[in-house]
Amino acid sequence: MFEVKEKAVDLGAIFGVNVFSDAVMRQSLPKAIYKALRKTIEEGLALSEEVAEVVAAAMKEWAVSRGATHYTHWFQPMTGVTAEKHDSFISPTADGKVIMEFSGRELVKGEPDASSFPSGGLRTTFEARGYTAWDCTSPAFIKDNSLYIPTAFCAYTGEALDKKTPLLRSMDALNKQALRILRLFGNSAVRRVTTTVGPEQEYFLIDKRYFDQRKDLILTGRTLFGARPPKGQDLEDHYFGQLKDRIAAFMSDLDSELWKMGVSAKTKHNEVAPAQHELAPIFNTTNIANDHNQLTMETMKKVALRHGLVCLLHEKPFAGVNGSGKHNNWSLATDDGQNLLDPGSTPHENMQFLLFLTAVIKAVDDYADLLRVAAASPGNDHRLGANEAPPAIISIFLGDQLTDIFDQLQNGGATSCKNGGTLSLGTSNLPDLYKDSTDRNRTSPFAFTGNKFEFRMVGSSQTIAQANFTLNTIVAETLGQFADRLEAADDLPKALAALIKETICAHRRIIFNGNNYTQEWVEEAARRGLPNTATTVEAIQAIRREKNLALMEKHAVLSRGEMESRAEILYENYIKTLHIEALTMIEMARRQILPAVIAYKGHLAGVIVQVGAAGGDVSVEQALCGEISSRLTAFSQNLERLDKAVDQAEAVTSSAADKAVAYRDLVFAAMAPLRQDGDRLEELIAAAYWPIPTYSDMLFNI
Ligand code: ADP
Ligand code: MG
């Protein structure tokens, strides 16, 4: 695993203690078995029954020695969260006792009932069987006395029903194409290219006392009502601010829990919004980074409760306050330790770097719609384009230096090949780009940060699997196209220079180094023909586009049927999310807000009568009562409108896509005016009458 240098003394004792790591495997497995397993892990070969049997026995011994009584196949269904079903190791013996057993078969394959997980029509409920298959590339670990075995999940008929399967397939696809490119550069030593990911995770923490009193937070993860507090993030005093004791205690507890499971939690700090924080791990191969991010999210929620806190992972828990995202740092690594997006120190390496860089640029431009849908969710619709997160328009930030080099290449000057065969830019080597940290742009959805790309659109609660299998596949496709062309070239250096130049010319439009939050960029992007996909409902359409179906099919990442099912699941998820939000809003409005406002109005009316009868001045009370009254009328009318909108949307049965559109245009649209009235009423009535915790309570009272 990773070496974590900071606090090595404390960490040494706990880091990875609950992981069936390479070191544990080496120690506990016979040499030949260990070698066979490594080969399987590294080269993706099939695992023999014999090897599985021995590994299972060793795993069980180790797990039991660490207090485990159960094992579970841990998988990632289309719900976006993980699923687990625990079986104990016990097996009865003839004398009425039990022994601990765990077979190779149990390790390799599980058969959970698949009928209760979303399948988007891939299987009907009477064919409910599903399989989980051991993913030996992600290490097993122990949590809460169970041995967790990372697995892929598929239907009886073989279709993927999860987020991990396409991710693993995409890593193979990318490996295959990237190796072709490396071979062209004369590199025959590299055996495998993987993608690496470091996801920075944002989250909110609020006091559980307040959470428990908010139906909206409990049922939907976000506040559906809530007036702006007098103080928001205006003073910018929270970002990197000093940690409160309670938060620091939570973070330190969280770190320990994660470290024990081998998650390399590295950086922690306060974020821009009050009560918002961030955790970043050290990057890992994509598959493990994905598993670890799921574990991180789960552990955050669990550890928060221990501290009387609730961790909110929703993309927009509070209106008017920055929401949370996940920065997906992504790069390509070889098994001999090269980062393929690191500019090299020789012209040869630079050319290779430029080719990979260009491949990513082309991929992002050609398949911006697929990347957009990878970050699409009802929660993220509140963020993207809201001047706090990247806009819904995908563009790439390259920085001035690289853009300048690309400009030179585009204008022809710098691509000449010198010395017959030596690939050169015709100038000296690229400058030390990775050392240049002044060149930063926080507004770009897809930024080159020196030796990796940072995809910043992903939502905080989303799995990173889709973003990454999309990235891997689209880059595999461009690398494949490049390899096709270069392999057929007579004069490789010449062909390479021409290819880079041509690709830059064709995809220059996707590069934008300016401020992505401005209206000018929205207009400029439209002129450049870049798609601006504002909502999830529109974004989902990308999945059914022929070019995208063909792409996923060609690289064997998702079949047409699997793609179709994913579109269906996304529509259904959108519909259900909005349905629950609308019903929750209606219930809070009817049963909490209306009664509170009516009670306060009654109180005011009483005062007016009493004080008025005694001849006192009641003009202030009357004015207030009047404003409350008219707001209350509007509130109640908007409540009825929302109620009706839900009925109308529910009545749409032609297709999930149509129904999702109805939910967006009718239901979502009807929620905003109701909220506006509700929030104004909160500002008008006495604090003692308001039935739910306020934004000030939740954001500042930790
Ligand atoms: P920032 O300034 O954005 O916080 P960092 O250098 O701290 O940048 O990196 C942020 C994240 O990027 C971390 O999770 C880090 O591990 C990850 N990262 C660094 N190098 C790579 C790489 N080659 N591939 C993927 N992720 C990486
Ligand atoms: Mg970052």
XYZ file of C-alpha atoms and ligand atoms in Angstrom:
730
model
C 0.000 0.000 0.000
C 0.943 3.649 0.148
C 3.555 4.994 2.392
C 2.089 7.819 4.385
C 4.976 9.856 5.642
C 3.213 12.291 7.927
C 2.699 11.069 11.471
C 4.264 7.779 10.430
C 4.805 6.863 14.048
C 1.124 6.857 14.996
C -0.011 5.581 11.682
C 2.322 2.641 11.369
C 0.368 0.784 13.994
C -3.062 1.218 12.495
C -2.784 1.881 8.775
C -4.303 -1.008 6.889
C -4.579 -3.316 9.922
C -7.972 -4.434 8.684
C -6.930 -5.008 5.093
C -6.108 -8.340 3.495
C -3.240 -6.526 1.847
C -0.474 -7.651 -0.418
C 1.819 -8.008 2.588
C -0.716 -10.210 4.400
C -1.234 -12.295 1.280
C 2.467 -12.765 0.779
C 2.802 -13.864 4.372
C -0.172 -16.172 4.546
C -0.219 -17.801 1.102
C 2.059 -20.523 -0.276
C 4.498 -18.948 -2.719
C 3.005 -20.505 -5.852
C -0.518 -19.514 -4.899
C 0.566 -15.980 -4.088
C 2.258 -15.716 -7.477
C -0.818 -17.026 -9.276
C -3.042 -14.540 -7.462
C -0.710 -11.634 -8.268
C -0.799 -12.622 -11.906
C -4.579 -12.606 -11.804
C -4.624 -9.196 -10.187
C -2.013 -7.633 -12.425
C -2.886 -9.176 -15.743
C -6.580 -9.783 -15.291
C -6.255 -13.538 -15.832
C -8.862 -16.062 -14.714
C -8.477 -17.546 -11.261
C -8.335 -21.302 -10.894
C -10.555 -23.083 -8.376
C -7.534 -24.431 -6.599
C -6.068 -20.974 -6.049
C -9.423 -19.609 -4.910
C -9.732 -22.414 -2.375
C -6.377 -21.681 -0.780
C -6.901 -17.925 -0.806
C -10.332 -18.316 0.813
C -8.895 -20.427 3.606
C -6.108 -17.929 4.260
C -8.524 -15.024 4.175
C -10.790 -16.696 6.680
C -7.908 -17.542 9.029
C -6.754 -13.954 8.921
C -10.248 -12.491 9.281
C -11.151 -14.729 12.208
C -7.876 -13.895 13.903
C -8.931 -10.257 13.677
C -12.316 -10.917 15.223
C -14.469 -11.401 12.136
C -17.405 -13.798 12.425
C -19.082 -13.039 9.100
C -18.231 -12.343 5.492
C -20.099 -10.311 2.943
C -19.944 -9.816 -0.785
C -19.863 -6.043 -0.969
C -21.248 -4.590 -4.191
C -22.309 -1.332 -5.791
C -25.766 -1.582 -7.335
C -27.294 1.165 -9.427
C -28.616 2.912 -6.328
C -25.189 4.547 -6.161
C -24.613 3.309 -2.621
C -23.169 -0.031 -1.611
C -25.008 -3.192 -0.648
C -24.025 -6.070 1.607
C -25.534 -9.267 2.957
C -23.682 -10.996 5.762
C -23.166 -14.735 6.226
C -21.362 -16.164 9.184
C -18.409 -18.498 8.740
C -20.013 -21.159 10.928
C -20.661 -24.605 9.635
C -22.224 -27.329 11.849
C -20.304 -30.470 12.723
C -21.633 -33.962 13.510
C -21.164 -33.531 17.257
C -23.490 -30.540 17.372
C -20.731 -27.939 17.388
C -19.597 -25.561 14.698
C -16.405 -24.879 12.817
C -15.434 -21.804 10.855
C -15.507 -22.441 7.143
C -15.141 -20.421 3.996
C -14.741 -22.058 0.602
C -13.218 -20.849 -2.640
C -16.685 -20.934 -4.159
C -18.047 -18.666 -1.457
C -15.195 -16.262 -2.021
C -15.535 -16.125 -5.772
C -19.261 -16.104 -6.299
C -22.402 -15.044 -4.449
C -26.047 -15.210 -5.437
C -27.966 -12.339 -3.871
C -31.577 -11.789 -4.804
C -31.388 -9.102 -7.475
C -35.063 -8.239 -7.642
C -34.960 -5.371 -5.200
C -32.183 -3.456 -6.908
C -32.770 -1.095 -9.833
C -32.243 -2.832 -13.159
C -33.952 -0.429 -15.558
C -35.931 -3.277 -17.097
C -32.917 -5.539 -17.617
C -34.497 -8.336 -15.686
C -38.050 -8.964 -14.746
C -38.690 -9.770 -11.130
C -39.421 -13.447 -11.705
C -35.879 -13.854 -13.019
C -34.589 -12.270 -9.897
C -31.322 -14.080 -9.520
C -28.150 -12.034 -9.582
C -24.507 -12.885 -9.134
C -21.715 -11.189 -7.300
C -18.206 -11.996 -8.471
C -15.035 -11.347 -6.474
C -13.013 -8.392 -7.712
C -9.558 -9.425 -6.587
C -8.036 -6.133 -7.777
C -9.523 -4.370 -4.751
C -8.372 -5.788 -1.419
C -10.794 -7.384 1.031
C -11.067 -5.735 4.428
C -12.720 -6.070 7.811
C -15.378 -3.732 9.106
C -17.672 -4.305 12.088
C -16.615 -7.944 12.502
C -17.320 -8.841 8.895
C -14.906 -9.671 6.120
C -15.826 -7.414 3.190
C -15.136 -8.860 -0.234
C -15.385 -6.291 -3.038
C -17.468 -7.757 -5.840
C -19.057 -6.963 -9.184
C -22.809 -7.520 -9.497
C -24.596 -8.829 -12.574
C -27.903 -10.331 -13.617
C -28.516 -14.050 -14.113
C -28.215 -13.364 -17.831
C -24.813 -11.690 -17.420
C -25.684 -8.008 -17.808
C -24.012 -5.626 -15.390
C -26.337 -4.362 -12.680
C -23.750 -2.257 -10.924
C -21.287 0.599 -11.147
C -18.137 -1.436 -10.706
C -18.400 -3.796 -13.675
C -18.211 -1.098 -16.361
C -15.408 0.562 -14.403
C -13.321 -2.615 -14.494
C -14.132 -3.148 -18.151
C -13.162 0.443 -18.979
C -9.807 0.016 -17.281
C -9.113 -2.945 -19.549
C -10.180 -0.969 -22.603
C -7.915 1.908 -21.714
C -5.005 -0.386 -20.932
C -5.280 -2.022 -24.325
C -5.241 1.207 -26.309
C -2.656 3.013 -24.184
C -0.251 0.092 -24.568
C -0.537 0.385 -28.358
C 0.593 4.002 -28.100
C 3.474 3.179 -25.759
C 4.675 0.432 -28.104
C 4.769 3.001 -30.904
C 7.113 5.053 -28.786
C 9.344 2.022 -28.496
C 8.337 1.209 -24.950
C 8.117 -2.544 -24.642
C 8.717 -2.782 -20.911
C 5.385 -1.466 -19.683
C 2.936 -4.310 -19.166
C -0.068 -2.438 -17.903
C -1.482 1.066 -17.962
C -4.027 1.918 -15.298
C -5.873 5.078 -14.487
C -5.329 6.728 -11.140
C -7.857 8.765 -9.210
C -7.818 10.986 -6.144
C -11.352 12.146 -5.310
C -11.615 15.197 -3.041
C -14.808 14.800 -1.025
C -16.831 17.754 0.282
C -19.469 17.425 3.002
C -21.463 19.291 5.629
C -21.740 18.515 9.328
C -24.669 19.687 11.407
C -25.849 18.969 14.920
C -28.063 15.890 15.047
C -30.569 17.693 17.304
C -31.453 19.996 14.423
C -31.353 17.289 11.798
C -33.900 15.223 13.712
C -36.362 18.096 13.638
C -36.174 18.575 9.870
C -38.320 16.222 7.810
C -36.739 17.547 4.633
C -33.222 16.645 5.735
C -34.333 13.258 6.993
C -36.276 12.324 3.871
C -34.485 14.167 1.063
C -31.051 15.129 2.359
C -31.612 18.811 1.663
C -33.588 21.688 3.147
C -36.757 22.441 1.209
C -37.509 25.531 3.274
C -35.233 27.931 5.131
C -34.731 31.671 4.996
C -31.225 33.002 4.417
C -29.382 33.592 7.673
C -28.085 37.099 8.402
C -24.591 35.719 7.868
C -23.767 33.343 5.052
C -20.355 32.751 3.561
C -19.953 36.494 2.957
C -16.946 37.018 5.178
C -15.074 34.100 3.610
C -13.893 33.259 7.076
C -14.580 29.549 6.943
C -12.363 28.344 4.083
C -9.228 26.785 5.607
C -10.379 28.294 8.926
C -9.425 26.892 12.282
C -11.238 23.655 13.096
C -13.685 23.717 15.985
C -12.863 21.141 18.649
C -15.902 19.078 17.904
C -15.138 19.006 14.187
C -11.470 18.256 14.810
C -12.467 15.326 17.037
C -14.764 14.011 14.325
C -12.067 14.330 11.678
C -9.466 12.583 13.732
C -11.850 9.741 14.523
C -12.748 9.527 10.836
C -9.105 9.407 9.791
C -8.385 6.518 12.152
C -11.368 4.521 10.942
C -10.384 5.062 7.326
C -6.718 4.322 7.881
C -7.567 1.005 9.509
C -9.377 0.018 6.341
C -6.432 1.111 4.214
C -8.050 4.321 2.950
C -5.242 6.847 2.667
C -7.078 9.894 4.011
C -4.574 12.694 3.633
C -5.920 16.230 3.685
C -8.716 17.743 5.726
C -9.912 21.305 5.994
C -12.885 23.613 6.299
C -14.524 24.534 3.004
C -16.019 27.783 1.718
C -19.498 27.455 3.230
C -20.104 27.477 6.981
C -20.304 23.913 8.342
C -18.711 22.598 5.137
C -15.535 20.529 5.080
C -13.366 18.477 2.750
C -11.349 15.290 2.836
C -8.850 14.272 0.168
C -7.140 10.890 -0.014
C -3.878 10.028 -1.684
C -4.682 8.832 -5.190
C -4.952 5.166 -6.039
C -5.870 3.035 -9.032
C -9.366 3.940 -10.158
C -11.052 0.800 -8.959
C -9.644 1.028 -5.455
C -10.155 4.803 -5.342
C -13.794 4.197 -6.198
C -14.244 1.571 -3.488
C -12.453 3.781 -1.012
C -14.610 6.760 -1.852
C -17.715 4.685 -1.133
C -16.165 3.626 2.162
C -15.251 7.214 2.951
C -18.805 8.431 2.439
C -20.247 5.617 4.556
C -17.692 6.095 7.300
C -18.272 9.851 7.401
C -21.948 9.265 8.106
C -21.281 6.649 10.713
C -18.551 8.491 12.595
C -20.572 11.740 12.570
C -23.344 10.048 14.551
C -20.861 9.082 17.242
C -20.158 12.777 17.699
C -23.812 13.801 17.793
C -23.450 15.135 14.280
C -25.020 14.292 10.952
C -22.944 14.275 7.787
C -24.810 15.689 4.795
C -23.477 14.506 1.460
C -26.233 16.069 -0.640
C -25.001 18.397 -3.404
C -27.082 21.296 -2.132
C -28.277 20.907 1.444
C -28.756 24.665 1.894
C -30.027 27.154 -0.669
C -27.934 30.292 -1.008
C -24.872 28.587 0.443
C -22.250 26.771 -1.631
C -23.059 23.153 -2.296
C -20.726 20.161 -2.241
C -18.929 18.422 -5.030
C -16.249 15.907 -5.627
C -13.116 16.801 -7.541
C -12.130 13.751 -9.490
C -8.363 13.990 -10.080
C -7.497 11.597 -12.868
C -4.353 10.455 -14.605
C -2.740 7.528 -16.408
C -0.013 5.462 -14.809
C 2.188 2.643 -16.054
C 3.114 -0.383 -14.003
C 6.706 0.859 -13.989
C 5.725 4.069 -12.290
C 5.391 6.652 -15.058
C 2.618 9.198 -14.962
C 1.694 9.543 -18.624
C 0.282 13.024 -18.066
C 3.516 14.254 -16.558
C 5.507 16.341 -19.022
C 8.852 14.673 -19.452
C 12.374 16.003 -19.471
C 13.312 14.946 -22.979
C 11.745 15.889 -26.318
C 10.815 12.260 -26.800
C 8.904 12.144 -23.517
C 7.386 15.507 -24.257
C 5.989 14.257 -27.516
C 4.488 11.247 -25.798
C 3.042 13.519 -23.133
C 1.567 15.828 -25.756
C -0.012 12.899 -27.535
C -1.745 11.643 -24.384
C -2.773 15.178 -23.488
C -4.198 15.715 -26.953
C -6.052 12.418 -26.724
C -7.795 13.579 -23.554
C -8.690 16.924 -25.125
C -10.212 15.262 -28.172
C -12.051 12.710 -26.042
C -13.600 15.393 -23.839
C -14.721 17.403 -26.860
C -16.117 14.401 -28.748
C -17.935 12.996 -25.729
C -18.724 16.036 -23.579
C -22.331 14.852 -23.429
C -21.307 11.548 -21.818
C -19.171 13.319 -19.239
C -22.027 15.673 -18.507
C -24.421 12.824 -17.763
C -21.794 11.243 -15.507
C -22.218 14.271 -13.243
C -25.988 14.532 -13.637
C -28.290 14.023 -10.680
C -31.266 15.909 -9.281
C -29.049 17.099 -6.441
C -26.300 18.320 -8.738
C -28.825 20.259 -10.838
C -28.785 22.815 -8.009
C -25.045 23.300 -8.336
C -23.855 23.110 -11.906
C -23.961 26.566 -13.368
C -24.856 28.252 -10.104
C -21.679 30.331 -9.723
C -20.211 28.095 -7.077
C -19.481 25.014 -9.134
C -18.467 24.593 -12.759
C -21.164 25.446 -15.270
C -23.106 22.827 -17.157
C -20.859 23.579 -20.142
C -17.847 21.339 -20.422
C -14.559 22.978 -21.328
C -10.914 22.338 -20.531
C -8.503 24.577 -18.659
C -4.954 24.057 -19.923
C -3.153 27.032 -18.479
C -1.252 29.691 -20.369
C 1.959 27.762 -20.983
C 0.404 24.719 -22.562
C -2.087 26.780 -24.490
C 0.825 28.766 -25.851
C 2.623 25.603 -26.910
C -0.545 24.384 -28.557
C -0.909 27.706 -30.334
C 2.623 27.347 -31.689
C 1.929 23.791 -32.780
C -1.291 24.871 -34.396
C 0.540 27.570 -36.323
C 2.968 25.016 -37.603
C 6.231 26.364 -36.211
C 7.020 24.046 -33.391
C 6.264 20.649 -34.804
C 9.134 20.151 -37.202
C 11.038 16.944 -36.722
C 14.749 17.250 -36.466
C 17.620 14.777 -36.648
C 15.734 12.195 -38.661
C 13.566 10.299 -36.238
C 14.111 12.133 -33.020
C 10.810 13.578 -32.017
C 11.241 17.155 -31.121
C 9.132 20.213 -30.770
C 11.707 22.121 -32.734
C 12.350 24.180 -29.645
C 13.915 23.241 -26.374
C 12.076 20.893 -24.031
C 8.838 21.908 -22.460
C 9.375 24.029 -19.393
C 8.792 22.454 -16.010
C 5.057 22.751 -16.217
C 4.328 20.826 -13.108
C 6.308 23.296 -11.049
C 4.107 26.136 -12.122
C 1.471 26.505 -9.462
C 0.506 30.094 -10.122
C -1.560 28.972 -13.042
C -4.774 27.964 -11.315
C -8.360 28.152 -12.355
C -11.022 27.104 -9.892
C -13.966 27.688 -12.205
C -13.156 25.155 -14.900
C -15.080 21.890 -15.034
C -12.090 20.008 -16.434
C -8.727 21.446 -15.511
C -5.213 20.292 -16.281
C -3.298 20.666 -13.027
C 0.268 19.916 -14.078
C 0.285 16.130 -14.192
C -3.389 15.159 -14.007
C -6.828 16.357 -14.963
C -9.343 17.428 -12.381
C -12.973 16.758 -13.332
C -14.842 19.059 -11.002
C -18.468 18.519 -11.922
C -19.126 15.310 -10.018
C -21.633 15.686 -7.174
C -20.646 15.058 -3.573
C -23.063 12.157 -3.051
C -22.426 10.498 -6.403
C -20.284 7.453 -6.920
C -17.218 8.340 -8.960
C -17.586 5.130 -10.955
C -19.527 6.598 -13.839
C -17.307 9.652 -14.220
C -14.310 7.354 -14.399
C -15.614 4.613 -16.636
C -16.704 7.375 -18.982
C -13.316 9.073 -18.899
C -11.476 5.792 -19.346
C -13.617 4.732 -22.275
C -13.611 8.001 -24.181
C -9.840 8.287 -23.815
C -9.428 4.634 -24.847
C -11.388 5.469 -27.989
C -9.198 8.441 -28.961
C -6.011 6.568 -28.157
C -7.301 3.735 -30.326
C -7.978 6.129 -33.194
C -4.510 7.620 -32.783
C -2.901 4.173 -32.703
C -4.760 3.075 -35.837
C -3.361 6.006 -37.700
C 0.171 5.955 -36.335
C 0.605 2.210 -36.724
C -0.150 2.599 -40.415
C 2.240 5.526 -40.913
C 5.464 5.181 -42.927
C 7.142 8.100 -41.247
C 6.122 7.934 -37.624
C 7.604 11.220 -36.367
C 6.030 13.103 -39.212
C 2.686 11.403 -38.767
C 2.791 12.102 -35.052
C 3.483 15.790 -35.490
C 0.717 16.054 -38.059
C -1.719 14.173 -35.851
C -1.135 16.409 -32.851
C -1.431 19.535 -34.926
C -4.575 18.371 -36.648
C -6.212 17.312 -33.386
C -5.456 20.609 -31.701
C -6.923 22.516 -34.635
C -10.047 20.390 -34.586
C -10.635 20.638 -30.837
C -9.327 24.082 -29.948
C -12.898 25.139 -29.121
C -13.018 23.039 -25.947
C -10.070 24.897 -24.393
C -11.013 27.851 -22.222
C -8.727 29.417 -19.640
C -10.997 32.256 -18.518
C -13.642 32.577 -15.826
C -16.266 29.902 -16.412
C -18.782 31.581 -14.103
C -19.473 34.562 -16.355
C -22.355 35.207 -18.711
C -19.807 36.096 -21.415
C -18.526 32.535 -21.333
C -22.028 31.137 -21.682
C -22.417 33.229 -24.819
C -18.943 32.465 -26.108
C -19.477 28.735 -25.559
C -22.688 28.908 -27.566
C -20.774 30.565 -30.420
C -18.200 27.765 -30.220
C -20.975 25.207 -30.465
C -20.304 23.646 -27.053
C -23.346 22.000 -25.508
C -24.909 23.675 -22.471
C -27.015 21.016 -20.818
C -28.752 22.639 -17.893
C -30.607 19.759 -16.294
C -30.316 16.063 -15.614
C -33.379 15.318 -17.711
C -31.689 16.683 -20.832
C -28.322 15.202 -19.911
C -29.699 11.644 -19.787
C -30.462 11.794 -23.500
C -26.735 11.369 -24.154
C -26.919 7.739 -23.091
C -29.217 6.858 -25.974
C -27.218 8.696 -28.662
C -25.970 6.343 -31.353
C -22.338 7.514 -31.179
C -22.291 6.793 -27.448
C -24.005 3.425 -27.699
C -21.509 2.451 -30.400
C -18.585 3.656 -28.281
C -19.517 1.668 -25.188
C -20.293 -1.394 -27.262
C -17.033 -1.190 -29.231
C -14.923 -1.144 -26.068
C -17.077 -3.775 -24.371
C -17.787 -1.475 -21.442
C -21.585 -1.482 -21.671
C -23.822 -3.239 -24.159
C -26.702 -1.428 -25.809
C -29.092 -3.137 -23.429
C -27.035 -2.128 -20.418
C -26.870 1.473 -21.643
C -30.619 1.533 -22.209
C -31.224 0.229 -18.698
C -28.994 2.933 -17.268
C -30.940 5.696 -18.993
C -34.130 4.208 -17.591
C -32.689 4.019 -14.077
C -31.554 7.644 -14.211
C -35.011 8.816 -15.309
C -36.647 6.753 -12.588
C -34.260 8.117 -9.996
C -35.019 11.665 -11.095
C -38.764 11.071 -10.906
C -38.629 9.402 -7.508
C -36.350 12.034 -6.028
C -38.606 14.885 -7.105
C -41.700 12.982 -6.042
C -40.342 12.513 -2.530
C -39.171 16.119 -2.348
C -42.564 17.447 -3.425
C -44.481 15.258 -0.984
C -42.134 16.216 1.838
C -42.569 19.863 1.022
C -46.340 19.509 0.977
C -46.335 17.754 4.303
C -44.085 20.332 5.954
C -46.165 23.132 4.514
C -49.495 21.685 5.657
C -48.561 20.203 8.968
C -45.822 22.457 10.254
C -45.677 25.830 8.548
C -49.384 26.569 8.030
C -50.356 25.747 11.626
C -47.443 27.816 12.977
C -48.300 30.852 10.887
C -51.998 30.565 11.695
C -51.210 30.348 15.402
C -49.032 33.443 15.274
C -51.598 35.291 13.210
C -54.227 34.355 15.798
C -51.988 35.662 18.524
C -51.521 38.944 16.652
C -55.260 39.261 16.047
C -55.837 38.775 19.763
C -53.348 41.524 20.584
C -54.975 43.847 18.067
C -58.430 43.286 19.587
C -57.191 43.606 23.158
C -54.922 46.590 22.729
C -57.377 48.195 20.304
C -60.221 47.844 22.814
C -58.085 49.616 25.388
C -57.562 52.436 22.910
C -53.886 51.604 22.180
C -52.057 52.057 18.875
C -52.150 48.805 16.879
C -50.940 50.083 13.521
C -47.737 48.029 13.597
C -49.589 44.849 14.564
C -52.151 45.480 11.859
C -49.543 46.056 9.160
C -47.706 42.899 10.160
C -50.904 40.925 10.332
C -51.808 42.202 6.877
C -48.500 41.140 5.355
C -48.638 37.746 7.014
C -52.172 37.313 5.778
C -51.392 38.019 2.164
C -48.279 35.824 2.282
C -50.287 33.088 3.872
C -52.849 33.246 1.088
C -50.133 33.018 -1.555
C -48.455 30.208 0.345
C -51.618 28.223 0.542
C -52.388 28.772 -3.145
C -48.886 27.698 -4.142
C -49.265 24.668 -1.944
C -52.381 23.620 -3.822
C -50.562 24.249 -7.120
C -47.717 21.959 -6.115
C -50.155 19.298 -5.022
C -51.860 19.476 -8.396
C -48.563 19.468 -10.273
C -47.647 16.179 -8.612
C -50.933 14.667 -9.754
C -50.358 15.905 -13.283
C -46.820 14.531 -13.433
C -47.922 11.224 -11.949
C -50.555 10.939 -14.675
C -47.878 10.872 -17.389
C -47.353 7.237 -18.302
C -46.063 7.357 -21.895
C -42.417 6.893 -20.894
C -40.012 7.505 -18.040
C -38.398 10.246 -20.123
C -41.727 12.067 -20.586
C -42.565 11.695 -16.952
C -39.192 13.094 -15.913
C -39.802 16.109 -18.150
C -43.189 16.602 -16.469
C -41.582 16.425 -13.056
C -39.033 19.043 -14.037
C -41.420 21.420 -15.801
C -44.398 21.090 -13.463
C -43.312 19.811 -10.066
C -39.834 21.279 -9.767
C -41.151 24.556 -11.139
C -43.944 24.643 -8.539
C -41.587 24.069 -5.615
C -39.732 27.380 -5.940
C -42.676 29.780 -5.390
C -43.907 27.766 -2.422
C -40.492 27.930 -0.878
C -40.224 31.634 -1.475
C -43.460 32.302 0.421
C -42.480 29.910 3.171
C -39.106 31.581 3.645
C -40.719 35.035 3.772
C -43.160 33.799 6.401
C -40.235 32.522 8.446
C -38.855 36.057 8.428
C -42.194 37.519 9.504
C -43.331 35.379 12.389
C -41.945 35.219 15.899
C -39.026 32.833 16.410
C -40.849 31.056 19.213
C -43.616 30.059 16.797
C -41.361 28.750 13.992
C -41.578 24.960 14.073
C -38.268 23.944 12.490
C -34.596 24.784 13.098
C -33.359 27.731 11.055
C -30.344 28.063 8.784
C -28.529 30.004 11.526
C -29.128 27.146 13.970
C -27.877 24.497 11.588
C -24.956 26.314 10.003
C -23.500 28.177 12.940
C -24.515 26.265 16.038
C -22.075 23.364 16.053
P -5.154 20.407 -4.883
O -4.321 21.623 -4.898
O -6.206 20.412 -5.929
O -5.673 20.057 -3.518
P -3.385 18.076 -4.702
O -2.037 17.947 -5.298
O -3.470 18.154 -3.229
O -4.132 19.272 -5.396
O -4.205 16.841 -5.206
C -5.546 16.687 -5.025
C -5.845 15.234 -5.241
O -5.264 14.789 -6.455
C -5.313 14.313 -4.148
O -6.303 13.371 -3.825
C -4.138 13.676 -4.832
O -3.825 12.400 -4.294
C -4.650 13.554 -6.235
N -3.592 13.277 -7.228
C -2.324 13.698 -7.218
N -1.645 13.138 -8.245
C -2.507 12.339 -8.911
C -2.413 11.480 -10.052
N -1.280 11.315 -10.718
N -3.524 10.808 -10.421
C -4.672 10.969 -9.762
N -4.820 11.756 -8.705
C -3.761 12.435 -8.267
Mg -8.187 20.094 -6.141
